[in-house]
Amino acid sequence: MSDFTLLHQSQNEFGQLMVLDSKTTRILAFGDNDEQSKLLKLSPHIPQHTYVQAMLLVLLFCQPKSAIVLGLGGGGLIHALRHFDSGIKLTGVEINPDVIEVAKRYFQLPIGKKLKLINQDASDFLAEGSHKRVDLIFADLYNFDGADSAQHSKTFIEQSAALLKSDGFLVINGWKEQKFDDSLLLYLQQEFVDIRACLTGAGNWVVIAAKQKHAVTQSAMKAKAMELSQRLEFQLTRSLTRFEHWE
């Protein structure tokens, strides 16, 4: 990252936090050579990481009015969802208060009445179960040690399902090793009836679990992806080639 300058650096009980800046791009890192979030300064709504693009495949199946994002990072998902539909009610849950402040200050987080930010551990937030039910829950929990294993637990899946509407979706970003996690698949099958997943080129295993069955042909999905790509302003079809039922 020799082309980047250091804009911000801090450390607290959750680890190190850095913001790196170039002429076109801004990066949130939790350590050296750890690119947690990446934003194009002139087009913050266009996801730069393939796992974020894959998580947005869920929009092929729904037109959400509300969503919860567990794990804020630089706000890449929030930017993309806000661009998709400015009327979506969004709740961002983030355990690290410094991440929230950095997202506001350096990553153009679209603050407004339609975005609520909560500084809380995602597991505690789900356990409370007090949030109004939503159409979508995105889980992208990551810290300086790597992906948070909590989001693959039975309790996490159950509590997430409880906060979803009857036709809701849970989207989880994990690592490729989760593709062989039979326990995770079982937990999902106990709460959801249509489970799909995408292995990204960067080694992420993105799961999209639906409470209702969605019978969509591959050709219809491809046509929808092409249409949605224009709206989102990036090629969603790249992720679609690796998208399949997980069973």
CSV table of C-alpha atoms in Angstrom, one decimal:
chain,number,residue,atom,x,y,z
A,1,MET,CA,0.0,0.0,0.0
A,2,SER,CA,2.8,2.4,-0.9
A,3,ASP,CA,0.5,4.7,-2.7
A,4,PHE,CA,-1.6,5.3,0.5
A,5,THR,CA,-1.1,7.8,3.3
A,6,LEU,CA,-2.1,7.2,6.9
A,7,LEU,CA,-5.1,9.5,7.8
A,8,HIS,CA,-6.0,8.0,11.1
A,9,GLN,CA,-4.6,5.4,13.6
A,10,SER,CA,-5.9,4.4,17.0
A,11,GLN,CA,-6.1,1.4,19.3
A,12,ASN,CA,-8.6,0.3,22.0
A,13,GLU,CA,-9.7,-2.9,23.6
A,14,PHE,CA,-10.8,-4.3,20.3
A,15,GLY,CA,-7.4,-3.8,18.6
A,16,GLN,CA,-5.8,-1.5,16.1
A,17,LEU,CA,-7.7,0.7,13.6
A,18,MET,CA,-6.2,2.5,10.6
A,19,VAL,CA,-7.6,4.6,7.8
A,20,LEU,CA,-5.5,4.8,4.6
A,21,ASP,CA,-6.0,7.2,1.8
A,22,SER,CA,-5.1,7.6,-1.8
A,23,LYS,CA,-6.2,9.9,-4.6
A,24,THR,CA,-9.2,7.8,-5.4
A,25,THR,CA,-9.6,5.3,-2.6
A,26,ARG,CA,-10.0,5.0,1.2
A,27,ILE,CA,-9.3,1.9,3.2
A,28,LEU,CA,-10.2,0.8,6.7
A,29,ALA,CA,-7.7,-1.7,8.2
A,30,PHE,CA,-7.6,-3.5,11.5
A,31,GLY,CA,-3.9,-4.1,11.2
A,32,ASP,CA,-1.0,-4.1,8.8
A,33,ASN,CA,-1.9,-5.5,5.4
A,34,ASP,CA,-5.5,-6.0,6.6
A,35,GLU,CA,-8.0,-4.4,4.2
A,36,GLN,CA,-11.3,-4.6,6.0
A,37,SER,CA,-13.2,-2.0,4.0
A,38,LYS,CA,-12.5,-0.2,0.8
A,39,LEU,CA,-14.3,2.8,-0.6
A,40,LEU,CA,-14.2,4.7,-3.9
A,41,LYS,CA,-14.3,8.3,-2.7
A,42,LEU,CA,-16.3,9.5,-5.8
A,43,SER,CA,-18.6,6.5,-5.9
A,44,PRO,CA,-18.9,5.1,-2.3
A,45,HIS,CA,-22.0,3.0,-3.3
A,46,ILE,CA,-20.0,0.7,-5.6
A,47,PRO,CA,-18.6,-2.2,-3.6
A,48,GLN,CA,-14.9,-2.9,-4.1
A,49,HIS,CA,-14.8,-6.3,-2.4
A,50,THR,CA,-16.3,-9.3,-4.1
A,51,TYR,CA,-17.8,-10.6,-0.8
A,52,VAL,CA,-19.9,-7.4,-0.5
A,53,GLN,CA,-21.0,-7.8,-4.1
A,54,ALA,CA,-22.0,-11.4,-3.4
A,55,MET,CA,-24.0,-10.4,-0.3
A,56,LEU,CA,-26.1,-8.1,-2.5
A,57,LEU,CA,-27.3,-11.1,-4.6
A,58,VAL,CA,-30.1,-11.2,-2.1
A,59,LEU,CA,-31.6,-8.2,-3.9
A,60,LEU,CA,-32.4,-10.6,-6.8
A,61,PHE,CA,-35.2,-12.0,-4.6
A,62,CYS,CA,-36.6,-9.1,-2.7
A,63,GLN,CA,-37.3,-5.3,-2.6
A,64,PRO,CA,-36.5,-4.7,1.1
A,65,LYS,CA,-38.0,-1.9,3.1
A,66,SER,CA,-35.8,-2.6,6.2
A,67,ALA,CA,-32.5,-4.2,7.0
A,68,ILE,CA,-30.1,-4.8,9.9
A,69,VAL,CA,-26.4,-4.8,9.2
A,70,LEU,CA,-24.3,-6.6,11.9
A,71,GLY,CA,-20.8,-5.3,11.6
A,72,LEU,CA,-20.4,-1.8,10.2
A,73,GLY,CA,-16.8,-1.6,8.9
A,74,GLY,CA,-16.6,1.3,6.5
A,75,GLY,CA,-20.3,1.1,5.7
A,76,GLY,CA,-19.9,-0.5,2.3
A,77,LEU,CA,-23.2,-2.4,2.5
A,78,ILE,CA,-25.0,0.6,3.8
A,79,HIS,CA,-23.8,2.8,1.0
A,80,ALA,CA,-24.9,0.2,-1.6
A,81,LEU,CA,-28.3,-0.3,0.0
A,82,ARG,CA,-28.9,3.4,0.3
A,83,HIS,CA,-28.1,3.8,-3.4
A,84,PHE,CA,-30.4,0.9,-4.3
A,85,ASP,CA,-33.3,2.5,-2.4
A,86,SER,CA,-33.0,5.7,-0.4
A,87,GLY,CA,-36.2,4.7,1.5
A,88,ILE,CA,-34.8,1.6,3.2
A,89,LYS,CA,-34.8,1.8,7.0
A,90,LEU,CA,-31.3,0.6,8.0
A,91,THR,CA,-29.9,-0.3,11.4
A,92,GLY,CA,-26.1,-0.7,11.8
A,93,VAL,CA,-24.8,-2.6,14.8
A,94,GLU,CA,-21.1,-2.3,15.7
A,95,ILE,CA,-19.3,-3.3,18.8
A,96,ASN,CA,-16.3,-1.0,18.4
A,97,PRO,CA,-17.2,2.7,19.0
A,98,ASP,CA,-14.1,3.8,17.1
A,99,VAL,CA,-15.3,2.1,14.0
A,100,ILE,CA,-18.6,4.0,14.1
A,101,GLU,CA,-16.8,7.3,14.5
A,102,VAL,CA,-14.3,6.5,11.7
A,103,ALA,CA,-17.1,5.5,9.4
A,104,LYS,CA,-18.9,8.8,10.0
A,105,ARG,CA,-15.7,10.9,9.7
A,106,TYR,CA,-13.8,9.2,6.8
A,107,PHE,CA,-16.2,7.0,4.9
A,108,GLN,CA,-19.1,9.3,4.0
A,109,LEU,CA,-21.6,7.2,6.0
A,110,PRO,CA,-25.0,8.5,4.9
A,111,ILE,CA,-26.3,9.7,8.2
A,112,GLY,CA,-30.0,10.5,8.4
A,113,LYS,CA,-33.4,9.5,9.7
A,114,LYS,CA,-33.4,6.3,7.8
A,115,LEU,CA,-30.1,5.1,9.4
A,116,LYS,CA,-29.8,4.1,13.1
A,117,LEU,CA,-26.4,3.2,14.5
A,118,ILE,CA,-26.1,1.0,17.6
A,119,ASN,CA,-22.9,0.5,19.5
A,120,GLN,CA,-23.4,-3.0,20.8
A,121,ASP,CA,-22.1,-6.5,20.5
A,122,ALA,CA,-24.1,-8.2,17.7
A,123,SER,CA,-24.8,-11.3,19.8
A,124,ASP,CA,-26.2,-9.1,22.7
A,125,PHE,CA,-28.3,-7.2,20.2
A,126,LEU,CA,-29.8,-10.3,18.8
A,127,ALA,CA,-30.4,-11.8,22.3
A,128,GLU,CA,-32.4,-8.8,23.3
A,129,GLY,CA,-34.7,-9.4,20.4
A,130,SER,CA,-36.3,-5.9,20.8
A,131,HIS,CA,-35.8,-4.6,17.3
A,132,LYS,CA,-38.8,-4.5,15.0
A,133,ARG,CA,-38.7,-7.4,12.5
A,134,VAL,CA,-37.0,-6.6,9.2
A,135,ASP,CA,-36.8,-7.9,5.7
A,136,LEU,CA,-33.0,-8.5,5.7
A,137,ILE,CA,-30.2,-9.2,8.2
A,138,PHE,CA,-26.6,-9.0,6.9
A,139,ALA,CA,-24.0,-10.5,9.2
A,140,ASP,CA,-20.4,-9.5,8.5
A,141,LEU,CA,-18.7,-9.8,11.9
A,142,TYR,CA,-14.9,-9.4,11.7
A,143,ASN,CA,-12.3,-8.3,14.2
A,144,PHE,CA,-8.5,-8.2,14.3
A,145,ASP,CA,-8.4,-12.0,14.9
A,146,GLY,CA,-10.5,-12.7,11.8
A,147,ALA,CA,-14.1,-13.6,11.2
A,148,ASP,CA,-16.2,-13.9,14.3
A,149,SER,CA,-17.3,-17.6,14.8
A,150,ALA,CA,-20.4,-16.5,16.7
A,151,GLN,CA,-22.2,-15.8,13.5
A,152,HIS,CA,-22.1,-19.5,12.6
A,153,SER,CA,-23.6,-20.7,15.9
A,154,LYS,CA,-27.0,-22.2,16.4
A,155,THR,CA,-28.0,-19.4,18.8
A,156,PHE,CA,-27.0,-16.7,16.3
A,157,ILE,CA,-29.0,-18.3,13.5
A,158,GLU,CA,-32.1,-18.8,15.7
A,159,GLN,CA,-32.0,-15.3,17.0
A,160,SER,CA,-31.5,-13.8,13.6
A,161,ALA,CA,-34.4,-15.8,12.2
A,162,ALA,CA,-36.6,-14.5,15.1
A,163,LEU,CA,-35.9,-10.9,14.0
A,164,LEU,CA,-36.9,-11.5,10.4
A,165,LYS,CA,-40.3,-11.2,8.8
A,166,SER,CA,-42.0,-14.3,7.5
A,167,ASP,CA,-40.5,-13.8,4.1
A,168,GLY,CA,-37.1,-12.5,5.3
A,169,PHE,CA,-33.5,-13.3,4.5
A,170,LEU,CA,-30.3,-13.8,6.4
A,171,VAL,CA,-27.1,-13.1,4.6
A,172,ILE,CA,-23.8,-14.2,6.2
A,173,ASN,CA,-20.2,-13.5,5.1
A,174,GLY,CA,-17.8,-16.2,6.1
A,175,TRP,CA,-14.6,-18.0,4.8
A,176,LYS,CA,-14.5,-20.7,2.2
A,177,GLU,CA,-13.9,-23.3,5.0
A,178,GLN,CA,-17.6,-22.8,6.0
A,179,LYS,CA,-18.6,-24.5,2.8
A,180,PHE,CA,-17.8,-27.7,4.6
A,181,ASP,CA,-19.4,-26.8,7.9
A,182,ASP,CA,-22.2,-29.3,8.2
A,183,SER,CA,-23.3,-27.9,11.5
A,184,LEU,CA,-23.8,-24.4,10.1
A,185,LEU,CA,-25.9,-25.8,7.2
A,186,LEU,CA,-28.0,-27.8,9.7
A,187,TYR,CA,-28.7,-24.8,11.9
A,188,LEU,CA,-29.7,-22.8,8.8
A,189,GLN,CA,-32.0,-25.7,7.6
A,190,GLN,CA,-33.8,-25.7,10.9
A,191,GLU,CA,-34.9,-22.0,10.4
A,192,PHE,CA,-34.9,-21.4,6.6
A,193,VAL,CA,-36.3,-23.3,3.6
A,194,ASP,CA,-34.2,-21.9,0.7
A,195,ILE,CA,-30.4,-21.8,1.3
A,196,ARG,CA,-28.0,-20.6,-1.4
A,197,ALA,CA,-24.3,-19.7,-1.3
A,198,CYS,CA,-21.6,-18.1,-3.3
A,199,LEU,CA,-17.8,-18.9,-3.2
A,200,THR,CA,-16.1,-15.6,-4.1
A,201,GLY,CA,-12.8,-15.4,-5.9
A,202,ALA,CA,-11.3,-14.0,-2.7
A,203,GLY,CA,-12.1,-17.0,-0.7
A,204,ASN,CA,-15.3,-15.9,1.0
A,205,TRP,CA,-18.3,-18.1,1.5
A,206,VAL,CA,-21.4,-15.9,1.3
A,207,VAL,CA,-24.7,-17.6,2.4
A,208,ILE,CA,-28.2,-16.3,1.6
A,209,ALA,CA,-30.9,-18.0,3.5
A,210,ALA,CA,-34.6,-17.4,2.9
A,211,LYS,CA,-37.6,-18.2,5.0
A,212,GLN,CA,-39.7,-18.9,1.9
A,213,LYS,CA,-39.0,-20.9,-1.2
A,214,HIS,CA,-38.0,-19.1,-4.3
A,215,ALA,CA,-38.3,-21.0,-7.5
A,216,VAL,CA,-36.3,-19.0,-10.0
A,217,THR,CA,-34.8,-20.4,-13.2
A,218,GLN,CA,-31.1,-19.7,-13.9
A,219,SER,CA,-32.0,-17.7,-17.1
A,220,ALA,CA,-34.5,-15.6,-15.2
A,221,MET,CA,-32.0,-14.9,-12.4
A,222,LYS,CA,-29.4,-13.9,-15.0
A,223,ALA,CA,-31.8,-11.5,-16.6
A,224,LYS,CA,-32.7,-10.0,-13.2
A,225,ALA,CA,-29.0,-9.7,-12.3
A,226,MET,CA,-28.3,-7.8,-15.5
A,227,GLU,CA,-31.1,-5.4,-14.7
A,228,LEU,CA,-30.0,-5.0,-11.1
A,229,SER,CA,-26.4,-4.4,-12.2
A,230,GLN,CA,-27.4,-1.2,-13.9
A,231,ARG,CA,-29.2,0.0,-10.8
A,232,LEU,CA,-26.3,-0.9,-8.5
A,233,GLU,CA,-23.7,0.3,-11.0
A,234,PHE,CA,-21.5,-2.8,-10.8
A,235,GLN,CA,-21.6,-6.2,-12.5
A,236,LEU,CA,-23.6,-8.5,-10.2
A,237,THR,CA,-23.4,-11.3,-12.8
A,238,ARG,CA,-19.8,-12.0,-11.8
A,239,SER,CA,-21.0,-13.3,-8.4
A,240,LEU,CA,-23.9,-15.1,-10.0
A,241,THR,CA,-21.7,-17.6,-11.8
A,242,ARG,CA,-20.7,-19.1,-8.5
A,243,PHE,CA,-24.1,-18.9,-6.8
A,244,GLU,CA,-25.9,-22.2,-6.1
A,245,HIS,CA,-28.1,-24.0,-3.7
A,246,TRP,CA,-26.4,-25.2,-0.5
A,247,GLU,CA,-27.7,-28.6,0.6
